[in-house]
Tab-separated table of C-alpha atoms and ligand atoms in Angstrom:
chain	number	residue	atom	x	y	z
V	1	MET	CA	0.000	0.000	0.000
V	2	LYS	CA	1.292	3.429	-0.826
V	3	THR	CA	0.554	6.201	1.637
V	4	ILE	CA	1.509	9.849	1.215
V	5	ALA	CA	5.166	10.681	1.760
V	6	GLY	CA	4.351	12.588	4.942
V	7	PHE	CA	3.912	9.299	6.774
V	8	ASP	CA	7.520	8.374	5.979
V	9	ARG	CA	8.606	11.583	7.679
V	10	ILE	CA	6.310	11.799	10.674
V	11	GLY	CA	8.122	11.349	13.992
V	12	GLU	CA	7.011	10.701	17.556
V	13	GLU	CA	7.808	11.432	21.158
V	14	ASN	CA	10.471	9.233	22.663
V	15	ALA	CA	9.072	9.983	26.134
V	16	PHE	CA	6.270	7.522	25.341
V	17	ALA	CA	8.772	4.815	24.268
V	18	VAL	CA	10.722	5.355	27.502
V	19	LEU	CA	7.467	5.150	29.480
V	20	ALA	CA	6.652	1.834	27.774
V	21	ARG	CA	10.164	0.444	28.406
V	22	ALA	CA	10.015	1.554	32.055
V	23	GLY	CA	6.689	-0.298	32.305
V	24	VAL	CA	8.236	-3.498	30.897
V	25	LEU	CA	11.174	-3.317	33.323
V	26	ALA	CA	8.815	-2.653	36.242
V	27	ALA	CA	6.664	-5.635	35.213
V	28	GLN	CA	9.847	-7.759	35.405
V	29	GLY	CA	10.129	-6.720	39.042
V	30	LYS	CA	12.753	-3.960	38.601
V	31	ASP	CA	12.423	-0.878	40.777
V	32	ILE	CA	12.139	1.959	38.246
V	33	ILE	CA	11.971	5.635	39.169
V	34	ASN	CA	10.320	7.550	36.379
V	35	LEU	CA	11.720	11.001	35.693
V	36	GLY	CA	10.973	10.539	32.003
V	37	ILE	CA	7.419	11.448	31.151
V	38	GLY	CA	6.197	15.021	31.502
V	39	GLN	CA	3.055	14.741	33.521
V	40	PRO	CA	2.154	15.864	37.036
V	41	ASP	CA	2.207	12.982	39.522
V	42	PHE	CA	-0.818	14.477	41.318
V	43	ALA	CA	-4.396	13.339	40.912
V	44	THR	CA	-6.842	15.700	39.213
V	45	PRO	CA	-8.430	17.794	42.010
V	46	GLU	CA	-11.579	16.207	43.407
V	47	ASN	CA	-13.954	19.087	42.517
V	48	ILE	CA	-12.963	18.703	38.852
V	49	VAL	CA	-13.499	14.939	38.855
V	50	GLU	CA	-16.888	15.463	40.522
V	51	ALA	CA	-17.931	17.967	37.837
V	52	ALA	CA	-17.340	15.336	35.139
V	53	VAL	CA	-19.245	12.688	37.107
V	54	LYS	CA	-22.113	15.120	37.628
V	55	ALA	CA	-22.199	15.974	33.908
V	56	LEU	CA	-22.474	12.272	33.095
V	57	ARG	CA	-25.239	11.813	35.687
V	58	ASP	CA	-27.026	14.906	34.356
V	59	GLY	CA	-27.215	13.294	30.944
V	60	GLN	CA	-24.505	15.321	29.180
V	61	HIS	CA	-23.876	12.497	26.737
V	62	GLY	CA	-24.222	14.090	23.310
V	63	TYR	CA	-22.129	16.148	20.900
V	64	THR	CA	-21.413	19.782	21.690
V	65	PRO	CA	-20.654	22.544	19.171
V	66	ALA	CA	-17.335	21.774	17.445
V	67	THR	CA	-15.635	24.708	19.165
V	68	GLY	CA	-16.848	23.611	22.610
V	69	ILE	CA	-19.674	24.577	24.980
V	70	ALA	CA	-20.219	28.338	25.223
V	71	PRO	CA	-19.778	28.609	29.035
V	72	LEU	CA	-16.382	26.953	28.756
V	73	ARG	CA	-15.202	29.237	25.951
V	74	GLU	CA	-16.426	32.184	28.032
V	75	ALA	CA	-14.581	30.825	31.085
V	76	VAL	CA	-11.358	30.538	29.062
V	77	ALA	CA	-11.682	34.189	27.986
V	78	ALA	CA	-12.466	35.259	31.569
V	79	ASP	CA	-9.502	33.299	32.928
V	80	LEU	CA	-7.137	34.940	30.426
V	81	HIS	CA	-8.561	38.308	31.449
V	82	ARG	CA	-8.216	37.552	35.162
V	83	ARG	CA	-4.620	36.408	34.871
V	84	PHE	CA	-3.261	38.671	32.126
V	85	GLN	CA	-5.909	41.384	31.591
V	86	ALA	CA	-6.102	40.011	28.041
V	87	GLU	CA	-9.127	40.875	25.934
V	88	VAL	CA	-10.232	37.642	24.267
V	89	ASN	CA	-13.531	37.130	22.468
V	90	PRO	CA	-14.969	33.683	23.384
V	91	ASP	CA	-15.805	33.300	19.684
V	92	ASN	CA	-12.071	33.096	19.005
V	93	VAL	CA	-11.614	30.209	21.461
V	94	ILE	CA	-11.810	26.532	20.536
V	95	ILE	CA	-11.729	23.622	22.967
V	96	VAL	CA	-9.561	20.805	21.602
V	97	PRO	CA	-8.664	17.272	22.706
V	98	GLY	CA	-5.250	18.130	24.196
V	99	GLY	CA	-2.635	20.829	23.742
V	100	LYS	CA	-1.089	18.788	20.958
V	101	VAL	CA	-4.129	19.246	18.756
V	102	THR	CA	-3.495	22.987	18.536
V	103	MET	CA	0.049	22.505	17.270
V	104	PHE	CA	-1.163	19.803	14.885
V	105	SER	CA	-3.840	22.143	13.502
V	106	ALA	CA	-1.617	25.218	13.257
V	107	ILE	CA	1.262	23.395	11.594
V	108	LEU	CA	-1.149	21.713	9.170
V	109	MET	CA	-2.572	25.137	8.327
V	110	PHE	CA	0.785	26.713	7.430
V	111	GLY	CA	3.038	23.832	6.397
V	112	GLU	CA	3.573	22.789	2.789
V	113	PRO	CA	6.578	22.119	0.564
V	114	GLY	CA	8.505	25.341	0.024
V	115	ALA	CA	7.320	26.905	3.304
V	116	GLU	CA	9.606	27.305	6.304
V	117	ILE	CA	8.484	26.959	9.906
V	118	LEU	CA	10.654	28.076	12.820
V	119	TYR	CA	10.559	26.004	15.991
V	120	PRO	CA	12.629	25.806	19.203
V	121	ASP	CA	15.518	23.316	19.394
V	122	PRO	CA	15.732	21.732	21.929
V	123	GLY	CA	11.941	21.757	21.924
V	124	PHE	CA	8.831	19.636	22.127
V	125	PRO	CA	9.479	16.915	19.496
V	126	ILE	CA	6.052	17.083	17.898
V	127	TYR	CA	6.742	20.538	16.436
V	128	ARG	CA	9.442	19.210	14.131
V	129	SER	CA	7.629	15.956	13.456
V	130	MET	CA	4.497	17.735	12.254
V	131	ILE	CA	6.457	20.287	10.219
V	132	GLU	CA	8.176	17.415	8.409
V	133	PHE	CA	4.861	15.654	7.933
V	134	THR	CA	3.501	18.639	5.995
V	135	GLY	CA	6.577	18.796	3.743
V	136	ALA	CA	7.545	22.239	5.037
V	137	THR	CA	11.163	22.864	5.990
V	138	PRO	CA	11.811	22.874	9.746
V	139	ILE	CA	14.132	25.709	10.778
V	140	PRO	CA	15.445	25.240	14.324
V	141	VAL	CA	15.629	28.290	16.568
V	142	PRO	CA	18.527	27.527	18.939
V	143	ILE	CA	17.694	27.487	22.642
V	144	ARG	CA	20.939	28.066	24.466
V	145	GLU	CA	22.075	27.379	28.012
V	146	GLU	CA	23.969	30.710	28.040
V	147	ASN	CA	20.621	32.497	27.522
V	148	GLY	CA	19.126	30.665	30.507
V	149	PHE	CA	17.354	28.494	27.902
V	150	GLY	CA	15.204	31.425	26.794
V	151	ILE	CA	15.061	32.489	23.163
V	152	SER	CA	17.222	35.172	21.629
V	153	ALA	CA	15.038	37.661	19.737
V	154	GLU	CA	17.919	38.670	17.503
V	155	GLU	CA	18.809	35.124	16.521
V	156	THR	CA	15.135	34.230	15.939
V	157	LEU	CA	14.520	37.261	13.731
V	158	SER	CA	17.673	36.528	11.732
V	159	LEU	CA	16.137	33.205	10.608
V	160	ILE	CA	13.022	34.779	9.064
V	161	ASN	CA	12.886	35.142	5.286
V	162	ASP	CA	10.154	35.382	2.648
V	163	LYS	CA	9.453	31.632	2.894
V	164	THR	CA	8.735	31.773	6.652
V	165	ARG	CA	5.070	31.081	7.387
V	166	LEU	CA	4.958	30.275	11.079
V	167	LEU	CA	7.089	30.895	14.169
V	168	ILE	CA	6.566	28.535	17.105
V	169	LEU	CA	7.403	29.863	20.566
V	170	ASN	CA	7.315	28.024	23.895
V	171	SER	CA	7.817	29.675	27.274
V	172	PRO	CA	7.972	28.298	29.953
V	173	ALA	CA	9.687	25.650	27.921
V	174	ASN	CA	9.859	21.921	27.583
V	175	PRO	CA	12.478	20.371	27.820
V	176	CYS	CA	14.829	23.038	29.225
V	177	GLY	CA	12.606	24.812	31.757
V	178	GLY	CA	13.579	28.207	30.301
V	179	VAL	CA	11.406	31.302	30.637
V	180	THR	CA	11.910	34.041	28.051
V	181	PRO	CA	11.958	37.465	29.761
V	182	ARG	CA	9.668	40.319	28.741
V	183	ALA	CA	12.482	42.461	27.309
V	184	GLU	CA	13.389	39.712	24.849
V	185	ILE	CA	9.757	39.173	23.805
V	186	ASP	CA	9.309	42.945	23.371
V	187	LYS	CA	12.310	42.909	21.023
V	188	LEU	CA	11.021	39.896	19.144
V	189	VAL	CA	7.551	41.342	18.608
V	190	LYS	CA	9.021	44.673	17.481
V	191	GLY	CA	11.024	42.772	14.864
V	192	LEU	CA	7.999	40.691	13.821
V	193	GLU	CA	6.156	43.887	12.917
V	194	ALA	CA	8.383	43.997	9.811
V	195	HIS	CA	7.144	40.516	8.816
V	196	PRO	CA	3.342	40.764	8.749
V	197	ASP	CA	2.957	37.472	6.845
V	198	VAL	CA	4.555	35.349	9.556
V	199	ALA	CA	2.001	33.746	11.884
V	200	VAL	CA	2.981	33.027	15.492
V	201	MET	CA	1.974	30.038	17.590
V	202	SER	CA	2.767	30.578	21.253
V	203	ASP	CA	2.708	27.387	23.315
V	204	GLU	CA	1.989	28.590	26.857
V	205	ILE	CA	0.865	25.280	28.339
V	206	TYR	CA	3.217	25.721	31.349
V	207	ASP	CA	2.155	29.330	31.969
V	208	GLN	CA	1.322	28.840	35.666
V	209	MET	CA	4.590	27.049	36.423
V	210	VAL	CA	7.054	29.869	36.914
V	211	TYR	CA	9.348	30.280	39.919
V	212	ASP	CA	11.678	32.694	41.704
V	213	GLY	CA	9.271	35.582	41.142
V	214	GLU	CA	9.643	35.188	37.368
V	215	GLU	CA	6.779	36.566	35.277
V	216	HIS	CA	5.024	34.619	32.545
V	217	VAL	CA	4.652	36.920	29.558
V	218	THR	CA	1.796	35.940	27.277
V	219	LEU	CA	1.964	36.859	23.598
V	220	LEU	CA	-1.645	38.012	23.998
V	221	ASP	CA	-0.085	41.156	25.478
V	222	TYR	CA	1.040	42.391	22.048
V	223	PRO	CA	-1.720	44.044	19.978
V	224	SER	CA	0.518	44.387	16.907
V	225	ILE	CA	0.529	40.612	16.304
V	226	ARG	CA	-2.899	39.637	17.663
V	227	ASP	CA	-4.300	39.265	14.126
V	228	ARG	CA	-1.807	36.434	13.453
V	229	LEU	CA	-1.339	34.918	16.900
V	230	ILE	CA	-2.441	31.409	17.846
V	231	LEU	CA	-2.298	30.815	21.602
V	232	LEU	CA	-1.897	27.193	22.703
V	233	ASN	CA	-2.887	26.298	26.239
V	234	GLY	CA	-4.832	23.666	28.130
V	235	TRP	CA	-5.554	21.826	31.332
V	236	SER	CA	-3.098	18.909	31.138
V	237	LYS	CA	-0.286	20.362	33.208
V	238	THR	CA	-1.948	23.060	35.332
V	239	TYR	CA	-4.752	20.858	36.633
V	240	ALA	CA	-3.005	17.457	36.399
V	241	MET	CA	-5.349	16.345	33.606
V	242	THR	CA	-3.034	14.802	30.989
V	243	GLY	CA	-5.235	11.747	30.526
V	244	TRP	CA	-8.433	13.750	30.040
V	245	ARG	CA	-7.240	15.052	26.684
V	246	LEU	CA	-8.272	18.652	27.005
V	247	GLY	CA	-6.796	21.810	25.595
V	248	TYR	CA	-7.812	25.155	24.218
V	249	SER	CA	-6.544	27.656	21.749
V	250	VAL	CA	-7.246	31.239	20.801
V	251	TRP	CA	-7.205	31.955	17.067
V	252	PRO	CA	-7.412	35.221	15.137
V	253	ASP	CA	-10.601	36.095	13.231
V	254	GLY	CA	-9.112	34.966	9.917
V	255	LEU	CA	-8.326	31.443	11.181
V	256	ILE	CA	-10.924	30.413	13.759
V	257	ASP	CA	-13.407	29.191	11.197
V	258	LYS	CA	-10.741	27.132	9.459
V	259	VAL	CA	-9.865	25.317	12.672
V	260	ARG	CA	-13.573	24.872	13.456
V	261	LYS	CA	-13.965	23.091	10.123
V	262	LEU	CA	-10.916	20.954	10.843
V	263	ALA	CA	-12.572	19.967	14.144
V	264	VAL	CA	-15.796	19.032	12.360
V	265	ASN	CA	-13.769	16.822	10.026
V	266	ALA	CA	-11.526	15.226	12.616
V	267	TRP	CA	-12.910	15.075	16.170
V	268	SER	CA	-16.391	16.716	16.063
V	269	CYS	CA	-15.994	18.066	19.588
V	270	VAL	CA	-14.216	17.310	22.832
V	271	ASN	CA	-15.670	14.667	25.155
V	272	THR	CA	-18.645	16.441	26.735
V	273	PRO	CA	-18.212	15.544	30.446
V	274	ALA	CA	-14.546	16.525	30.144
V	275	GLN	CA	-15.663	19.994	29.019
V	276	PHE	CA	-17.765	20.344	32.174
V	277	ALA	CA	-14.745	19.276	34.214
V	278	ALA	CA	-12.664	21.926	32.420
V	279	LEU	CA	-15.278	24.537	33.285
V	280	GLU	CA	-15.066	23.621	36.970
V	281	ALA	CA	-11.249	23.730	36.765
V	282	LEU	CA	-11.332	27.351	35.588
V	283	THR	CA	-14.194	28.626	37.718
V	284	GLY	CA	-13.724	26.597	40.939
V	285	PRO	CA	-11.122	27.077	43.703
V	286	GLN	CA	-7.537	27.414	42.503
V	287	ASP	CA	-5.733	26.320	45.702
V	288	ALA	CA	-4.795	22.927	44.278
V	289	VAL	CA	-2.868	24.661	41.480
V	290	ALA	CA	-0.982	26.824	43.969
V	291	GLN	CA	-0.154	23.761	46.094
V	292	MET	CA	1.115	21.821	43.091
V	293	VAL	CA	3.278	24.684	41.909
V	294	ALA	CA	4.722	25.144	45.435
V	295	GLU	CA	5.608	21.455	45.547
V	296	PHE	CA	7.187	21.594	42.067
V	297	ASP	CA	9.228	24.566	43.248
V	298	ALA	CA	10.593	22.629	46.250
V	299	ARG	CA	11.459	19.670	44.014
V	300	ARG	CA	13.088	21.959	41.473
V	301	LYS	CA	15.492	23.335	44.083
V	302	LEU	CA	16.185	19.848	45.393
V	303	VAL	CA	16.902	18.264	42.019
V	304	VAL	CA	19.169	21.111	40.896
V	305	ASP	CA	21.206	20.989	44.139
V	306	LEU	CA	21.573	17.236	43.951
V	307	LEU	CA	22.489	17.220	40.236
V	308	ASN	CA	25.181	19.845	40.715
V	309	ASP	CA	26.947	17.522	43.192
V	310	LEU	CA	27.344	14.771	40.590
V	311	PRO	CA	30.678	14.260	38.819
V	312	GLY	CA	30.710	15.854	35.336
V	313	VAL	CA	27.181	17.249	35.675
V	314	SER	CA	26.142	20.901	35.840
V	315	CYS	CA	22.588	22.148	35.915
V	316	ILE	CA	21.333	25.708	35.707
V	317	THR	CA	18.250	26.482	37.774
V	318	PRO	CA	15.209	26.243	35.495
V	319	LYS	CA	12.747	29.115	35.924
V	320	GLY	CA	9.649	27.321	34.691
V	321	ALA	CA	7.754	24.111	33.805
V	322	PHE	CA	8.792	20.952	35.711
V	323	TYR	CA	11.964	19.890	33.932
V	324	ALA	CA	15.660	20.081	34.728
V	325	PHE	CA	18.029	19.937	31.761
V	326	PRO	CA	21.478	19.154	33.183
V	327	ASN	CA	24.574	19.463	31.040
V	328	ILE	CA	26.256	16.026	31.064
V	329	SER	CA	28.947	16.724	28.474
V	330	GLU	CA	31.752	16.314	31.049
V	331	THR	CA	30.634	12.827	32.099
V	332	GLY	CA	32.242	11.180	29.084
V	333	PHE	CA	28.847	9.942	27.878
V	334	LYS	CA	26.749	10.951	24.909
V	335	ALA	CA	23.254	11.853	26.051
V	336	LYS	CA	21.163	9.052	24.544
V	337	PRO	CA	23.471	6.177	25.594
V	338	LEU	CA	23.559	7.732	29.075
V	339	ALA	CA	19.760	7.943	29.311
V	340	SER	CA	19.470	4.388	28.079
V	341	ALA	CA	22.105	3.042	30.529
V	342	LEU	CA	20.476	4.921	33.407
V	343	LEU	CA	17.185	3.199	32.660
V	344	GLU	CA	18.563	-0.288	32.030
V	345	GLU	CA	21.310	-0.367	34.680
V	346	ALA	CA	20.312	2.181	37.328
V	347	GLY	CA	16.531	1.975	37.047
V	348	VAL	CA	16.043	5.700	36.419
V	349	ALA	CA	14.004	6.858	33.422
V	350	THR	CA	15.180	10.136	31.859
V	351	ILE	CA	15.125	11.389	28.270
V	352	GLY	CA	18.249	12.041	26.194
V	353	GLY	CA	18.518	15.667	25.029
V	354	PRO	CA	18.766	14.709	21.308
V	355	ASP	CA	15.154	13.472	21.505
V	356	PHE	CA	14.302	17.188	21.617
V	357	GLY	CA	16.518	18.256	18.720
V	358	ILE	CA	20.106	18.290	17.543
V	359	LEU	CA	21.078	20.975	20.033
V	360	GLY	CA	20.004	18.658	22.856
V	361	GLU	CA	23.260	16.672	22.643
V	362	GLY	CA	25.198	16.994	25.900
V	363	TYR	CA	22.035	17.178	28.041
V	364	ILE	CA	19.412	14.891	29.507
V	365	ARG	CA	15.936	15.881	30.629
V	366	LEU	CA	14.656	15.000	34.083
V	367	SER	CA	11.007	15.594	34.824
V	368	TYR	CA	10.758	16.421	38.526
V	369	ALA	CA	7.078	15.541	38.602
V	370	ASN	CA	7.903	12.842	41.153
V	371	SER	CA	8.167	12.794	44.943
V	372	GLN	CA	11.133	14.376	46.733
V	373	GLU	CA	12.011	10.948	48.089
V	374	ASN	CA	12.074	9.459	44.591
V	375	ILE	CA	14.082	12.403	43.273
V	376	ARG	CA	16.709	11.790	45.996
V	377	ARG	CA	16.816	8.062	45.258
V	378	ALA	CA	17.026	8.666	41.504
V	379	VAL	CA	19.859	11.188	41.704
V	380	ASP	CA	21.714	8.903	44.174
V	381	ARG	CA	21.481	6.131	41.633
V	382	ILE	CA	22.679	8.380	38.812
V	383	GLY	CA	25.624	9.441	41.007
V	384	ALA	CA	26.522	5.831	41.849
V	385	PHE	CA	26.331	4.929	38.156
V	386	LEU	CA	28.599	7.813	37.107
V	387	GLU	CA	31.119	7.124	39.870
V	388	LYS	CA	31.369	3.450	38.873
V	389	ARG	CA	32.401	4.529	35.351
S	1	PLP	N1	3.194	21.651	24.576
S	1	PLP	C1	4.249	21.323	25.331
S	1	PLP	C2	5.422	22.242	25.388
S	1	PLP	C3	4.252	20.127	26.062
S	1	PLP	O1	5.304	19.805	26.816
S	1	PLP	C4	3.131	19.271	25.961
S	1	PLP	C5	3.087	17.973	26.675
S	1	PLP	O2	4.063	17.447	27.138
S	1	PLP	C6	2.061	19.655	25.143
S	1	PLP	C7	2.130	20.853	24.482
S	1	PLP	C8	0.885	18.760	24.930
S	1	PLP	O3	0.010	18.723	25.942
S	1	PLP	P1	-1.286	17.777	25.908
S	1	PLP	O4	-0.943	16.587	26.735
S	1	PLP	O5	-2.370	18.620	26.477
S	1	PLP	O6	-1.553	17.401	24.482
């Protein structure tokens, strides 16, 4: 059977392969500590679970509008106003089955042979995979340790040319934990004003996970690019809802109807009880979010301190998300063989930096969405492994 060439180019996320391998090893009786997959280790808050159960009991069993139920789209707009004073029309909001679906839709909308799409490297692997699927040319925007793993506006702007269709941004960032400061975003947006045909997709799925008094700067703050900005966000990380498959995006007037039609063709609408749960998440008490973020903060400090005591390892303090991205280039190991040996021999799941792009060599990613006790045990094991070599 001959399928389109895109399927020979489509990639995947190695974090899922590592999760599967960790599961196999655990089933064989090995004690595996998982710092691989990027999902909160907390349960979804009870009030949110109850809202879904209630929706089911209330008979919310049918389709909803393709863009999502109106109260939820209104709640998204109100939440963005509450947190960022952003003016968002609920008609520009679509509820989607997971944050990934926004990047899938946006990249599909702008990618084709001859087009160039800029994406962060190291970055979430699905950006590049989807760009390649469409036949567009992926242009990596380097994310550098010396910039605190934030983007450089100057370097990003230097990569734009008349073939550039879409610029993908991600702050707070996976896998490096970087947060791009306002001054740099100001500079970037100023430069983008000279390129009115370049659309921007800003992946802000970790927007509530910022530490050390750092500010999350949303691209919604910049009126000069609002007519070409796609905002990606969702519930997976903030409300510990990765398995619910829930996300939302804000699209400009010129694009919202296109993505609505894509929804009608592909997923009709998001699971109805999940939409009621999402509504409760945004309108109910927010203390669980604050507690989770405080716990992530404590783990972040712990993991960075412990990593910096290991031979050949240095780790800058990440300002956001729940990942540490230690530099392992002085250990004598390449990143992927190290991640693989740590899983097979030390029982610690991590992800090799190259799974996030070519500039990820020399680093591994540790998700600190695990207990402080497990983080201590995991880093002890990594230390014992490195000392033995
Ligand atoms: N964007 C980034 C930067 C992520 O790290 C992830 C998940 O790991 C997603 C989007 C996708 O989130 P979801 O699970 O809601 O599809």
